[in-house]
Amino acid sequence: MDVAHLMQRAEEFCAEMGEEYYQNYAGLSDEFRIVEIVGKYPELFSRETYDEVMALEPDGEDGVDERELKLLRYFVTGNYFTAATKELVEEKEKKEAALTVEHKGEEIAYRSIPVVNANEEDAGARRELDARAQAALEGELNPLYESIFEKTFSLTGELGYENYTALTEQLSGLKLGWLRD
């Protein structure tokens, strides 16, 4: 495995996705091209790459140190999930970008609600706008979030983890059990 090439491609992918998110969230683009972008970097999203990276040893013949390997493992695992959910994520992002709520007789973009609410002087109007935002989230976006999370969680078993918490603890080194307790 050419780890240096993989890391270079990972940097290119992250830059392209960062720009895509920026363009979309800034309202500069109505498109959200996650499926297209993921398709340009197939080696970053395959089960084969996941398996190869998980089999690497730190400071082995591939020249990757422990810190880099930890980050690379976390990255390819997330990418494996992304590949499985990319259509749902793209649908969710497009829906969110197009979503509007009514406020004082005007339709405002869902994504602009925090700014509008922060500048709203009337506490009652803020509560009303917040309630409309919550209704939009629950009715339009949460079903997609739920599908994305269900798919992601189901893949954790496929990768050999007991659950998503175990996966996160093993890959990141964060101990999450105390949050439950």
XYZ file of C-alpha atoms in Angstrom:
181
model
C 0.000 0.000 0.000
C 1.307 3.435 -0.945
C 0.428 5.339 2.226
C 1.944 8.610 1.001
C -0.245 8.518 -2.106
C -3.303 7.649 -0.026
C -2.620 10.581 2.303
C -2.134 12.935 -0.674
C -5.465 11.825 -2.133
C -7.047 12.271 1.299
C -5.822 15.871 1.428
C -7.210 16.526 -2.060
C -10.549 15.015 -1.105
C -10.787 17.014 2.139
C -9.998 20.245 0.298
C -12.633 19.530 -2.337
C -15.283 18.557 0.221
C -14.432 21.597 2.363
C -14.981 23.850 -0.627
C -18.231 22.057 -1.456
C -19.558 22.505 2.074
C -18.470 26.154 2.082
C -20.174 26.878 -1.239
C -23.342 25.131 -0.127
C -23.611 26.564 3.392
C -22.666 30.070 2.245
C -25.561 29.937 -0.198
C -23.226 30.261 -3.183
C -24.334 26.961 -4.687
C -27.656 25.155 -4.764
C -25.859 21.945 -5.620
C -24.322 19.540 -3.181
C -22.135 17.084 -5.023
C -21.050 14.567 -2.389
C -21.862 11.568 -4.611
C -19.817 13.048 -7.466
C -16.866 13.995 -5.247
C -16.762 10.641 -3.439
C -16.798 8.997 -6.869
C -13.567 10.806 -7.800
C -11.686 9.196 -4.894
C -12.791 5.555 -4.869
C -9.616 4.348 -3.190
C -10.469 6.385 -0.086
C -13.862 4.718 0.391
C -13.404 1.048 -0.340
C -13.557 -1.859 2.064
C -10.254 -3.010 0.598
C -8.562 0.248 1.634
C -10.176 0.027 5.063
C -8.841 -3.515 5.537
C -5.344 -2.584 4.312
C -5.099 0.454 6.581
C -6.362 -1.485 9.591
C -3.657 -4.125 8.935
C -0.807 -1.566 8.873
C 1.660 -1.506 11.748
C 2.999 1.784 13.085
C 6.575 2.543 12.029
C 6.507 -0.498 9.771
C 7.712 -0.732 6.198
C 5.034 1.734 5.074
C 6.703 4.472 7.125
C 3.604 5.619 8.983
C 4.015 6.539 12.625
C 1.518 5.718 15.367
C -0.185 9.136 15.331
C -0.553 9.184 11.540
C -1.878 5.641 11.534
C -4.463 6.452 14.187
C -5.688 9.406 12.124
C -5.635 7.412 8.891
C -7.644 4.588 10.447
C -10.239 7.023 11.735
C -10.359 8.721 8.328
C -10.853 5.557 6.249
C -13.451 4.243 8.680
C -15.439 7.458 8.377
C -15.051 7.281 4.622
C -16.390 3.747 4.555
C -19.510 5.054 6.288
C -19.647 8.037 3.934
C -19.597 5.749 0.901
C -22.560 3.829 2.314
C -24.592 6.939 3.169
C -23.530 9.447 0.494
C -26.885 9.507 -1.287
C -28.754 10.082 1.982
C -26.309 12.794 3.056
C -26.608 14.531 -0.291
C -30.400 14.375 -0.091
C -30.317 15.771 3.460
C -27.992 18.627 2.494
C -30.093 19.568 -0.545
C -33.282 19.457 1.498
C -31.737 21.574 4.251
C -30.423 24.126 1.739
C -33.892 24.493 0.197
C -35.833 24.427 3.463
C -37.583 27.601 4.550
C -39.757 28.629 7.464
C -42.197 31.493 7.775
C -41.188 34.411 10.004
C -43.173 37.640 10.202
C -44.873 36.971 6.895
C -41.672 36.096 5.029
C -40.070 32.799 4.090
C -36.540 32.626 5.443
C -33.888 30.016 4.779
C -33.638 27.361 7.476
C -29.879 27.821 7.640
C -30.259 31.538 8.329
C -32.476 31.026 11.388
C -29.662 31.376 13.962
C -28.697 34.775 12.527
C -32.283 35.976 12.224
C -33.053 34.780 15.738
C -29.939 36.458 17.159
C -31.034 39.761 15.645
C -34.686 39.462 16.681
C -35.529 41.863 19.500
C -38.928 40.370 20.376
C -38.587 37.352 22.695
C -41.982 36.009 21.603
C -40.953 36.169 17.945
C -37.698 34.364 18.813
C -39.627 31.572 20.549
C -42.015 31.297 17.606
C -39.179 31.159 15.084
C -37.378 28.576 17.190
C -40.547 26.452 17.350
C -40.891 26.627 13.544
C -37.244 25.691 13.136
C -37.732 22.691 15.445
C -40.827 21.612 13.507
C -38.902 21.824 10.224
C -36.020 19.845 11.702
C -38.278 17.151 13.115
C -40.507 16.884 10.061
C -38.057 17.286 7.207
C -34.501 16.562 8.313
C -34.653 14.177 11.255
C -36.008 11.269 9.171
C -32.963 11.590 6.920
C -30.596 11.911 9.887
C -32.185 8.803 11.344
C -31.629 6.840 8.130
C -28.007 7.997 7.967
C -27.354 7.023 11.589
C -29.117 3.657 11.235
C -26.999 2.785 8.203
C -23.811 3.929 9.938
C -24.589 1.998 13.104
C -25.397 -1.156 11.150
C -22.005 -0.980 9.437
C -20.146 -0.972 12.756
C -21.017 -4.640 13.226
C -19.917 -5.403 9.682
C -16.522 -3.927 10.548
C -16.296 -6.085 13.660
C -17.200 -3.599 16.366
C -19.759 -4.250 19.080
C -21.331 -0.820 18.558
C -20.508 2.714 17.464
C -19.235 3.665 20.908
C -16.733 0.802 20.838
C -15.620 1.828 17.363
C -15.097 5.434 18.459
C -13.223 4.426 21.593
C -10.926 2.078 19.732
C -10.153 4.377 16.816
C -9.937 7.704 18.619
C -8.728 6.596 22.019
C -11.527 8.576 23.655
C -13.214 6.798 26.523
C -16.936 7.509 26.215
C -18.375 5.218 28.884
C -18.293 7.935 31.520
C -20.808 9.935 29.457
C -23.320 7.148 29.880
C -22.717 6.866 33.610
